[in-house]
Coordinates of C-alpha atoms and ligand atoms in Angstrom, one line a residue:
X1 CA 51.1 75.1 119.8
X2 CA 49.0 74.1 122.7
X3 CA 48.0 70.7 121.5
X4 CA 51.1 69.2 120.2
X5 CA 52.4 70.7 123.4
X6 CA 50.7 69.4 125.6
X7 CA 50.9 65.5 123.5
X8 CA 54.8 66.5 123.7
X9 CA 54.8 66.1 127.8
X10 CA 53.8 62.1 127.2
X11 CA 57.3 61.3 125.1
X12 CA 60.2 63.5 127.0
X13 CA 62.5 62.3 125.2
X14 CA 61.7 63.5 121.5
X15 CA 63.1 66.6 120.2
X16 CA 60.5 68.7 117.8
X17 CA 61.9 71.5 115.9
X18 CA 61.1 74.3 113.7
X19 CA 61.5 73.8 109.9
X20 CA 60.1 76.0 107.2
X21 CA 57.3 77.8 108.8
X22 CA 56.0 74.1 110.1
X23 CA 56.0 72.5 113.6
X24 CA 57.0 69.2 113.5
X25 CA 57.7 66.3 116.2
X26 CA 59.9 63.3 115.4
X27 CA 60.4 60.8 118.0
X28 CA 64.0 60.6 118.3
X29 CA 66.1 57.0 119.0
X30 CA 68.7 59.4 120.5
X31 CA 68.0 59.1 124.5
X32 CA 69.3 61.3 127.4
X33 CA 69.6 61.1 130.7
X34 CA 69.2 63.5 131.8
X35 CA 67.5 67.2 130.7
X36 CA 68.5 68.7 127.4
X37 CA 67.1 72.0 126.1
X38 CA 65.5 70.0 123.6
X39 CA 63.5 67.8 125.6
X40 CA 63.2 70.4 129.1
X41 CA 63.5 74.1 127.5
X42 CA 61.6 75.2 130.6
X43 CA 64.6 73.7 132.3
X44 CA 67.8 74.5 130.6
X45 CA 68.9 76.5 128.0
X46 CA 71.1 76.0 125.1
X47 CA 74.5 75.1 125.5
X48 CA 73.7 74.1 129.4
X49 CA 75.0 70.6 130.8
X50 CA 73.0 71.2 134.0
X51 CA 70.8 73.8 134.6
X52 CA 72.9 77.3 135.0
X53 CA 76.1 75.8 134.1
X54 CA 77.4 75.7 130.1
X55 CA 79.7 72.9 128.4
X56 CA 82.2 76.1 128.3
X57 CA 82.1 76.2 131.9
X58 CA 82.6 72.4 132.7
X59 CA 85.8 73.0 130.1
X60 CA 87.5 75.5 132.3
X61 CA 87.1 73.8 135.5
X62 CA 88.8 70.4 134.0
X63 CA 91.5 72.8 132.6
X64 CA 92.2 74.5 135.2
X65 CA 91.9 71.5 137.6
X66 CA 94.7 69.6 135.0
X67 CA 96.7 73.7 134.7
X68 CA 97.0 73.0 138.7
X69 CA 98.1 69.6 138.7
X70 CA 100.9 70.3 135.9
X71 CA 102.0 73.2 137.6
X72 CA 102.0 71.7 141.2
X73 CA 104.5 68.7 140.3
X74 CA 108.0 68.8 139.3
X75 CA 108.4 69.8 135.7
X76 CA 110.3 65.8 135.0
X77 CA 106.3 64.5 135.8
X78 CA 105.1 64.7 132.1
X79 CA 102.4 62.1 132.2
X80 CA 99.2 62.9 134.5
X81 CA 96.3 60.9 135.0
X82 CA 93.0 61.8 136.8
X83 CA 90.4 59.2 138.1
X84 CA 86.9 60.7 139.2
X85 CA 84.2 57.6 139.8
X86 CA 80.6 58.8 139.9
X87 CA 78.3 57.6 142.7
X88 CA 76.8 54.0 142.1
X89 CA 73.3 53.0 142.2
X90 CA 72.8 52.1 146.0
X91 CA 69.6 49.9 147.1
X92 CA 67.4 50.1 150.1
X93 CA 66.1 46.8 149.4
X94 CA 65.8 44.0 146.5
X95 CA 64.8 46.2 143.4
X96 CA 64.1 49.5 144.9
X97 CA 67.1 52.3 144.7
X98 CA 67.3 55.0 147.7
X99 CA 66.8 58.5 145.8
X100 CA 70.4 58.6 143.4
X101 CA 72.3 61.6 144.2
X102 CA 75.6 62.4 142.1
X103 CA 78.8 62.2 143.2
X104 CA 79.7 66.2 144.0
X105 CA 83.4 66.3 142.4
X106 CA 82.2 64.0 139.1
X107 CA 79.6 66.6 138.7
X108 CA 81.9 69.6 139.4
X109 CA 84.2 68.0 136.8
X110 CA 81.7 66.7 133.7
X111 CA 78.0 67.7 134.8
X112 CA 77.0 64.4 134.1
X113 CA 74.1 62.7 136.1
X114 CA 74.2 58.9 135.5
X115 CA 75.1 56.6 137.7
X116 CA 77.9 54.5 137.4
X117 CA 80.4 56.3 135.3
X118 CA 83.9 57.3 135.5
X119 CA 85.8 60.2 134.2
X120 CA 89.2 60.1 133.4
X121 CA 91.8 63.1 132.6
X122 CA 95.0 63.1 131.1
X123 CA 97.6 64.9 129.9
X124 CA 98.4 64.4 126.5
X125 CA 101.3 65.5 123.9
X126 CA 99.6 69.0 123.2
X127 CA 97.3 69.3 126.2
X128 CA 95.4 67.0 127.8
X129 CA 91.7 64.8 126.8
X130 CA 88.8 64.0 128.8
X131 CA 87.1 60.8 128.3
X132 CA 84.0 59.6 129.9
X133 CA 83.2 55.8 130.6
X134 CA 79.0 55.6 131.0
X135 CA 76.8 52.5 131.5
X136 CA 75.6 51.2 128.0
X137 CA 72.3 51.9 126.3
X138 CA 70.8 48.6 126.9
X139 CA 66.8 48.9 126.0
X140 CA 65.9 46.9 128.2
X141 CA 67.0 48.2 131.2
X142 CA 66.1 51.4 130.8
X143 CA 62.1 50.5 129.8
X144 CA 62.4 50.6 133.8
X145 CA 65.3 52.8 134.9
X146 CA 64.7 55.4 132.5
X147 CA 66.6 56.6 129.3
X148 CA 70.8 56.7 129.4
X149 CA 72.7 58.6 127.5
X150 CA 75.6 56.2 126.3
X151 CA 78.4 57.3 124.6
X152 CA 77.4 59.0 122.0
X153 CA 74.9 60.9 123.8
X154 CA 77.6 61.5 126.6
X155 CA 80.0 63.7 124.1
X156 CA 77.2 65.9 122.8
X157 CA 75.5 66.1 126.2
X158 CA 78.6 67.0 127.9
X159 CA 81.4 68.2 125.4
X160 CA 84.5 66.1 127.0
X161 CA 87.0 64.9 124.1
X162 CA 85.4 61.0 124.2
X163 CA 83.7 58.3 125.7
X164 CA 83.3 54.8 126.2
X165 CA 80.8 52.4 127.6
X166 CA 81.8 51.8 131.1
X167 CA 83.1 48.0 130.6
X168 CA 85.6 49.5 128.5
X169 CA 87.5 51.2 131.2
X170 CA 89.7 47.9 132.2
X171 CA 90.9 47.8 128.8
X172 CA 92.2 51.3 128.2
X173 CA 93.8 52.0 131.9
X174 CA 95.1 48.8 130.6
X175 CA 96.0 50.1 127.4
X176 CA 97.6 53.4 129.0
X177 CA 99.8 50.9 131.3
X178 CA 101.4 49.7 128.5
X179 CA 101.7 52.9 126.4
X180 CA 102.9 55.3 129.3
X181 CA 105.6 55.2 132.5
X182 CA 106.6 57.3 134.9
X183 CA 103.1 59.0 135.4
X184 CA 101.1 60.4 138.6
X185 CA 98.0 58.7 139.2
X186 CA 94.8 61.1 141.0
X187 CA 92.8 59.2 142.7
X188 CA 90.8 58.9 146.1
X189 CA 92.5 56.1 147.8
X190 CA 91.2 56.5 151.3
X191 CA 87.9 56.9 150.3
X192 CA 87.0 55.3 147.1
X193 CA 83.3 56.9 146.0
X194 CA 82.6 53.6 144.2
X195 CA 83.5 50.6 145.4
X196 CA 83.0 48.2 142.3
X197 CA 85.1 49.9 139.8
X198 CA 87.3 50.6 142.7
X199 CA 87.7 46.6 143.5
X200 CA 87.4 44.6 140.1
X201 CA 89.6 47.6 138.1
X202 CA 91.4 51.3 139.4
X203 CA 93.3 49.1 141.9
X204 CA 94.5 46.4 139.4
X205 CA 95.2 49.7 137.1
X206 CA 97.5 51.1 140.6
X207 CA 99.4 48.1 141.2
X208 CA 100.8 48.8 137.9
X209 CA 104.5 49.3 137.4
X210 CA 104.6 52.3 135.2
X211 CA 103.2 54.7 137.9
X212 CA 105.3 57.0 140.3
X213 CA 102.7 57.7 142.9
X214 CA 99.5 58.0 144.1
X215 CA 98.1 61.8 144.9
X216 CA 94.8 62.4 146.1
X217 CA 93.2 65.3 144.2
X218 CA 90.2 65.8 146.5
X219 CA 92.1 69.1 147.8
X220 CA 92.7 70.9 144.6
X221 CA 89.6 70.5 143.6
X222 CA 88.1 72.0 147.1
X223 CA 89.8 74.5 146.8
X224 CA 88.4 75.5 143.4
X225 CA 84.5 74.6 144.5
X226 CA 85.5 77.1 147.7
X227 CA 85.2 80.2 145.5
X228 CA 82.1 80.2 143.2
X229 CA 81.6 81.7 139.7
X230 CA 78.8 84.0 138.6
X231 CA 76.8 81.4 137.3
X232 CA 77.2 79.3 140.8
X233 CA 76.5 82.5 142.7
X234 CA 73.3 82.6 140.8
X235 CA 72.2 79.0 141.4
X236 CA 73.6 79.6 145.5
X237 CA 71.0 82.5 145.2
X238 CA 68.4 80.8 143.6
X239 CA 68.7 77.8 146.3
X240 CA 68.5 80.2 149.1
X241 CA 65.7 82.1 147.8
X242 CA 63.8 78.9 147.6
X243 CA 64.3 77.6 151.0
X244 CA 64.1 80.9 152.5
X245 CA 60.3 81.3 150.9
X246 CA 59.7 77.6 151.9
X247 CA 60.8 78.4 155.6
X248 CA 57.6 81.3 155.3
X249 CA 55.0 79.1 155.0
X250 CA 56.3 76.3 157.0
X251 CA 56.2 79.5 159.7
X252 CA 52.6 80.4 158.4
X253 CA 50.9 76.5 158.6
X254 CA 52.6 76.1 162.5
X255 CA 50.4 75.4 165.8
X256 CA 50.1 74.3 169.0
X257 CA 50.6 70.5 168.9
X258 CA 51.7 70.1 165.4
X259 CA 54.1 67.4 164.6
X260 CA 57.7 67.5 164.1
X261 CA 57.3 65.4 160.8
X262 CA 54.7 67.5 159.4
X263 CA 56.8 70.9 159.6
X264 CA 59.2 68.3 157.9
X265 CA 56.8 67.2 155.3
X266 CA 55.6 71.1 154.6
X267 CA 59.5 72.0 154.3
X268 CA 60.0 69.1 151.8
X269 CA 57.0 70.7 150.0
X270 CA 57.4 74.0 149.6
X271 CA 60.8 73.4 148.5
X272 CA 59.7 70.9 145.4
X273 CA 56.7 73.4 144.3
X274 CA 59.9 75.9 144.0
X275 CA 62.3 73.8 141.7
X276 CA 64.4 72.5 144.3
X277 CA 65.1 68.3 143.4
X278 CA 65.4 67.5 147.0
X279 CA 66.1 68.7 150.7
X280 CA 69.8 69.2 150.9
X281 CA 69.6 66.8 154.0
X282 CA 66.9 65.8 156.6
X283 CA 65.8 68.5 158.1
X284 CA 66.6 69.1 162.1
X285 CA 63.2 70.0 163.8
X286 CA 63.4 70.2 167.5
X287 CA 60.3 71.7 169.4
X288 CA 61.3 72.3 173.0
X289 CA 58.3 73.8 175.1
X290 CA 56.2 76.6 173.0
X291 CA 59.7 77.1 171.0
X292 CA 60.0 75.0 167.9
X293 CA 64.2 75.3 166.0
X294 CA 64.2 74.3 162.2
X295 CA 67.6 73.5 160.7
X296 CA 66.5 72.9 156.8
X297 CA 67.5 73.7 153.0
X298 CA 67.7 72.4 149.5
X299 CA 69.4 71.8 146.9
X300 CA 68.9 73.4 143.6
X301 CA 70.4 72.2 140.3
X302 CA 73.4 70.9 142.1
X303 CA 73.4 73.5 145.0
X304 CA 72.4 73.7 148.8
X305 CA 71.4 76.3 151.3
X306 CA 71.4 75.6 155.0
X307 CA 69.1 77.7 157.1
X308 CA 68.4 77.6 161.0
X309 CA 64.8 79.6 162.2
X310 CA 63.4 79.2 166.0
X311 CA 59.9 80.6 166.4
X312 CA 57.2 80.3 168.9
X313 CA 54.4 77.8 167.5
X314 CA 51.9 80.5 169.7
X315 CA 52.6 82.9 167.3
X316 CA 54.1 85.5 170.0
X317 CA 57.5 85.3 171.9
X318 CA 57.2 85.0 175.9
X319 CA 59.3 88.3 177.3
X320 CA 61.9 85.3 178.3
X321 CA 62.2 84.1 175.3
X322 CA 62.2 87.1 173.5
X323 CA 65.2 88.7 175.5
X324 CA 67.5 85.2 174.9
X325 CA 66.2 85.8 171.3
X326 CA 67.1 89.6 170.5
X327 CA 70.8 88.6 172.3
X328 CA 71.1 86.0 169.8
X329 CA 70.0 87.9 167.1
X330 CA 72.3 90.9 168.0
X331 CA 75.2 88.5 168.0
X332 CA 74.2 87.0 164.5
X333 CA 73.9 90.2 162.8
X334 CA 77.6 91.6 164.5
X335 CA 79.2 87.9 162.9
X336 CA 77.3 88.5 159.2
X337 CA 78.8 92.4 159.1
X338 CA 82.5 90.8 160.0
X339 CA 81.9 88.3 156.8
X340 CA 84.7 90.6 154.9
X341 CA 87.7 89.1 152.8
X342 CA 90.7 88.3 155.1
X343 CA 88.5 87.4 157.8
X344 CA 88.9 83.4 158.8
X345 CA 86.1 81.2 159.8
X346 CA 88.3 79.8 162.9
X347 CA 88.2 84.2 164.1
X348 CA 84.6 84.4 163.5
X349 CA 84.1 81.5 166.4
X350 CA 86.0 83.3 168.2
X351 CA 84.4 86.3 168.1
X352 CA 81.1 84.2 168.5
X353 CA 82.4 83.0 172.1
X354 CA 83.6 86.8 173.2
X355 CA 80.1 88.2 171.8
X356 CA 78.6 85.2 173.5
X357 CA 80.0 85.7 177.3
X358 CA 78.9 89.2 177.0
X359 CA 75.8 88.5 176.6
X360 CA 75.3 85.7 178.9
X361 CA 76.6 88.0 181.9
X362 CA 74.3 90.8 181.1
X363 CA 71.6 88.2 180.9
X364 CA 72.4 87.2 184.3
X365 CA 73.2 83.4 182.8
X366 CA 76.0 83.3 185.0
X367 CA 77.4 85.7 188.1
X368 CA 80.1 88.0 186.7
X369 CA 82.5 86.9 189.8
X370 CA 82.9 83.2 187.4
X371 CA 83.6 85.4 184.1
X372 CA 86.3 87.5 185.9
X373 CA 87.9 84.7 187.9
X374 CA 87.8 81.8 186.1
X375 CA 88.9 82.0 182.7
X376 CA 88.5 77.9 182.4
X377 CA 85.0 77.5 184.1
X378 CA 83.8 79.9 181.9
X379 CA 85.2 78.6 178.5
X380 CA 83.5 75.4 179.3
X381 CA 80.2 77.1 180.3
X382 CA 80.1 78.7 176.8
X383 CA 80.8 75.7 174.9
X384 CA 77.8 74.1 177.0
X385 CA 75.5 76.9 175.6
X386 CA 77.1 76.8 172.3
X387 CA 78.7 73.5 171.5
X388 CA 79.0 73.6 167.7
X389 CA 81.2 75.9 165.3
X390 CA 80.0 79.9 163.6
X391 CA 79.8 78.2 160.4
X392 CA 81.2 76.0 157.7
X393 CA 81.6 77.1 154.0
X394 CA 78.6 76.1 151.6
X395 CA 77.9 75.0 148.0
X396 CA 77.5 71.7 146.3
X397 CA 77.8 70.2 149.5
X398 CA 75.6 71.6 152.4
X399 CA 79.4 70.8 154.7
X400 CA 81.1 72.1 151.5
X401 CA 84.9 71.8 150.8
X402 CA 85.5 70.3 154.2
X403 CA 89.6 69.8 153.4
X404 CA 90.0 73.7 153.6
X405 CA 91.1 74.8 156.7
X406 CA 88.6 77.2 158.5
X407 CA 91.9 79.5 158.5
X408 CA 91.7 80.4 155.1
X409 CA 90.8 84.1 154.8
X410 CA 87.4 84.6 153.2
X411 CA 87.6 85.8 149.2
X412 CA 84.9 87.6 147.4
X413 CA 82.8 84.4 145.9
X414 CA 82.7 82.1 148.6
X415 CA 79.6 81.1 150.7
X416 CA 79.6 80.4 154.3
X417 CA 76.7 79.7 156.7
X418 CA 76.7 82.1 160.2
X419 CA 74.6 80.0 163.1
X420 CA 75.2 81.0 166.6
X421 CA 73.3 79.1 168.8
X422 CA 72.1 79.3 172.5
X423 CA 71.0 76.3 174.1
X424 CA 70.0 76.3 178.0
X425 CA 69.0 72.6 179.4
X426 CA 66.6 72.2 181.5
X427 CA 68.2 70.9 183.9
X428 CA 70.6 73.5 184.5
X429 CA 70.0 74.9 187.7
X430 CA 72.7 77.7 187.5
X431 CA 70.4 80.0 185.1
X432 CA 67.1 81.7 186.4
X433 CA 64.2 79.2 186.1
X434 CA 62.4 81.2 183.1
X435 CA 65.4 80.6 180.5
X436 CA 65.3 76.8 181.0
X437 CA 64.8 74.7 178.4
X438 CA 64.9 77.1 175.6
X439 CA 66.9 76.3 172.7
X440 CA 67.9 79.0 169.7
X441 CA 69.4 79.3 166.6
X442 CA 70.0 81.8 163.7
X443 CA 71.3 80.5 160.7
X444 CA 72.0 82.4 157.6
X445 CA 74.1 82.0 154.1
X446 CA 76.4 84.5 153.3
X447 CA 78.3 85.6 150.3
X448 CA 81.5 87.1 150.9
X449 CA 81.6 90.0 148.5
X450 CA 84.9 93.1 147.8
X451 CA 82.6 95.4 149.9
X452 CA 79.5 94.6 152.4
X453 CA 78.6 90.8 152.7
X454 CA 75.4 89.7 151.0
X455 CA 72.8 87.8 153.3
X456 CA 71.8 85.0 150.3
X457 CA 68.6 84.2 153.0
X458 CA 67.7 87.5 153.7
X459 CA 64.1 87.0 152.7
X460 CA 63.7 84.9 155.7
X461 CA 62.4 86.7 158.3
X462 CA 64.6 86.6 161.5
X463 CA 63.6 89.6 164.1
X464 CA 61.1 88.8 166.3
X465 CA 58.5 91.2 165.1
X466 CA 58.5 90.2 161.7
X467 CA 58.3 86.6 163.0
X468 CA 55.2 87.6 164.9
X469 CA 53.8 89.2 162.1
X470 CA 54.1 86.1 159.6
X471 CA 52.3 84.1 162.5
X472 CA 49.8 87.0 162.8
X473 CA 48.6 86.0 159.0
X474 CA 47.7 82.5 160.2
Ligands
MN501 MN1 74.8 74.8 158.8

């Protein structure tokens, strides 16, 4: 097997089989374009659109996407149809493409990773049909872009009921103009994800007569992303695993003197050598004094992890530091054990900022008289040494689902991020001279679970000790 193997890695795109005791290879003219198991069984396994996540599973999330929409509108709305653009190809300059990254509710909805696509849902006399409009197989082009799928390719990669080339979309909104009235049309008006189909045809397809109105479907569709299958869970997992291992040795290679960008660059890394496509977004990395803070995390198959560390690049905490550090810490770990169903983001902030003044005054970060008589003064002294939220929720986006409000109560199968911060500047005069200047943060991901919460980056070390003992190994 080894040989024809290893001759296999040179034409990705054939699929070999089994047949009568025999190995043999055929060079296929039926592209992808993305991973099959056929072509990437290392990658994803039978019956998989993207890695994890099977056609069966893409099926439910359109049918209960289209289930909501029926059941949302008045029962005289019949006719339904839904409008999901993919991202476009964007360019940094002539010829050369920035890094493509999906559009998130396209892929939530078909799983499909081409470019310049669109899906379309509708209801139909017994149910409703997906169809898929994809960029043509054009030889040519994709010598240099790589292989596409086309439509063909599209139905058995995906399993939606048909698809079309992309060109072909003008003519059947056209065609469903003139064979349909009174129907609801979902589509992101405000912010249209791509801009050519959005000019030259979806709004010549809304100006249309037949249509009642135009609903934006961005917040039924948050609000199924919010709350995460098994087979999400595992990929949140997986991604958190990943960048919590990455954050290790980015810990392990630090020094005295070394660059922001290469911490960046060791992050990027580490991450890639573990099966993550791509940082989830550029990494923060602020060094203040001996103190270095690391905001960073990846996505994986489709979904991110978001984790803040703050170590001392001298391998050992100053006793300054240290105290600051343990008051953080002790703060963190209350918020993670409050991560329990019924509990709202917007009261976990709130509980940040009591937890927070606590601390501060046994600190000595401000005089006790200013907590006791000035309710105001104080308010604005936390939000100086905290000025950003707990935590947001997390999953295909690193700010996931950002229509939900942050007073939903938590449900077993959603992922949130809890990241206190304490940030003293150095010019502030009003806290003894030893804490200036140092800034901290403790970010973890958490699933919310029926019983204890379930720290997805637990395996990145956060007390002090263990910190200290990871830079020991240096
Ligand atoms: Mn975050």
């Amino acid at each position: 097997m080894a040989a024809p193997m290893k001759k296999m890695s040179k034409f990705r795109n054939c699929i070999y089989w089994k047949s009568q005791g025999t190995v043999s290879f055929t060079l296929f003219k039926r592209y992808f374009g993305q991973p099959i198991v056929q072509t990437h069984p290392h990658l994803i396994g039978q019956d998989e659109v993207t890695p994890g996540i099977n056609k069966q599973e893409y099926q439910q999330r359109r049918t209960s996407l289209i289930s909501n929409v029926v059941e949302k509108t008045a029962e005289s709305i019949r006719n339904h149809i839904m409008i999901f653009p993919s991202a476009s190809k964007v360019y940094m300059t002539y010829d050369i493409p920035y890094p493509f990254r999906q559009n998130t509710e396209f892929l939530y909805l078909s799983g499909f990773q081409e470019p310049d696509s669109v899906l379309v849902l509708q209801t139909t006399e017994n149910g409703y049909k997906s169809v898929l409009f994809v960029p043509k197989r054009d030889p040519d082009r994709e010598l240099w872009d790589g292989p596409r799928s086309g439509d063909t390719g599209a139905v058995s990669l995906t399993g939606v009921s048909e698809a079309h080339n992309s060109d072909d979309l003008e003519k059947y909104l056209h065609n469903y103009c003139k064979t349909h009235c009174d129907y609801l049309v979902w589509y992101s008006m405000t912010k249209p994800v791509h801009l050519n189909f959005h000019k030259s045809v979806i709004s010549e397809f809304l100006k249309q007569e037949g249509r009642k109105s135009i609903q934006n479907p961005i917040q039924l569709l948050h609000q199924m992303r919010l709350v995460k299958s098994q087979a999400e869970i595992k990929l949140m997992k997986k991604t958190c695993q990943i960048a919590s291992e990455a954050f290790v040795d980015v810990m392990r290679c630090s020094h005295a003197n070394i660059s922001e960008s290469t911490l960046y660059a060791k992050m990027d890394y580490e991450c890639r050598v573990r099966g993550a496509e791509i940082l989830a977004y550029p990494p923060v990395v602020a060094g203040a004094g001996e103190l270095v803070l690391m905001d960073a995390g990846c996505e994986y198959h489709g979904y991110t992890s978001d984790i803040t560390r703050t170590w001392p690049v001298s391998g050992k905490f100053t006793p300054a530091q240290r105290r600051l550090y343990l008051a953080l810490l002790d703060i963190q770990e209350a918020l993670v054990t409050s991560c329990r169903p019924g509990v709202t983001l917007a009261e976990l902030y709130q509980a940040m900022m009591q937890l927070l003044a606590v601390r501060i005054i046994l600190l000595d970060l401000v005089p006790s008289s200013t907590m006791a008589k000035d309710e105001l003064k104080m308010k604005k002294i936390l939000c100086e040494l905290c000025p950003h939220d707990v935590g947001h929720y997390l999953g295909m986006d690193v700010h996931d689902t950002p229509s939900v409000s942050k007073n939903r109560p938590l449900e077993p199968g959603m992922v949130i991020t809890i990241e206190p911060g304490l940030y003293i500047k150095s010019t502030n005069t009003m806290v003894p001279e030893e804490y200036r200047g140092i800034g901290i943060r403790i970010e973890d991901n958490v699933l919310i679970t029926e019983g204890d919460p379930i720290v997805l980056t637990a395996d990145c070390p956060k007390h002090p000790d263990h910190i200290e003992a990871i830079m020991a190994q240096r």
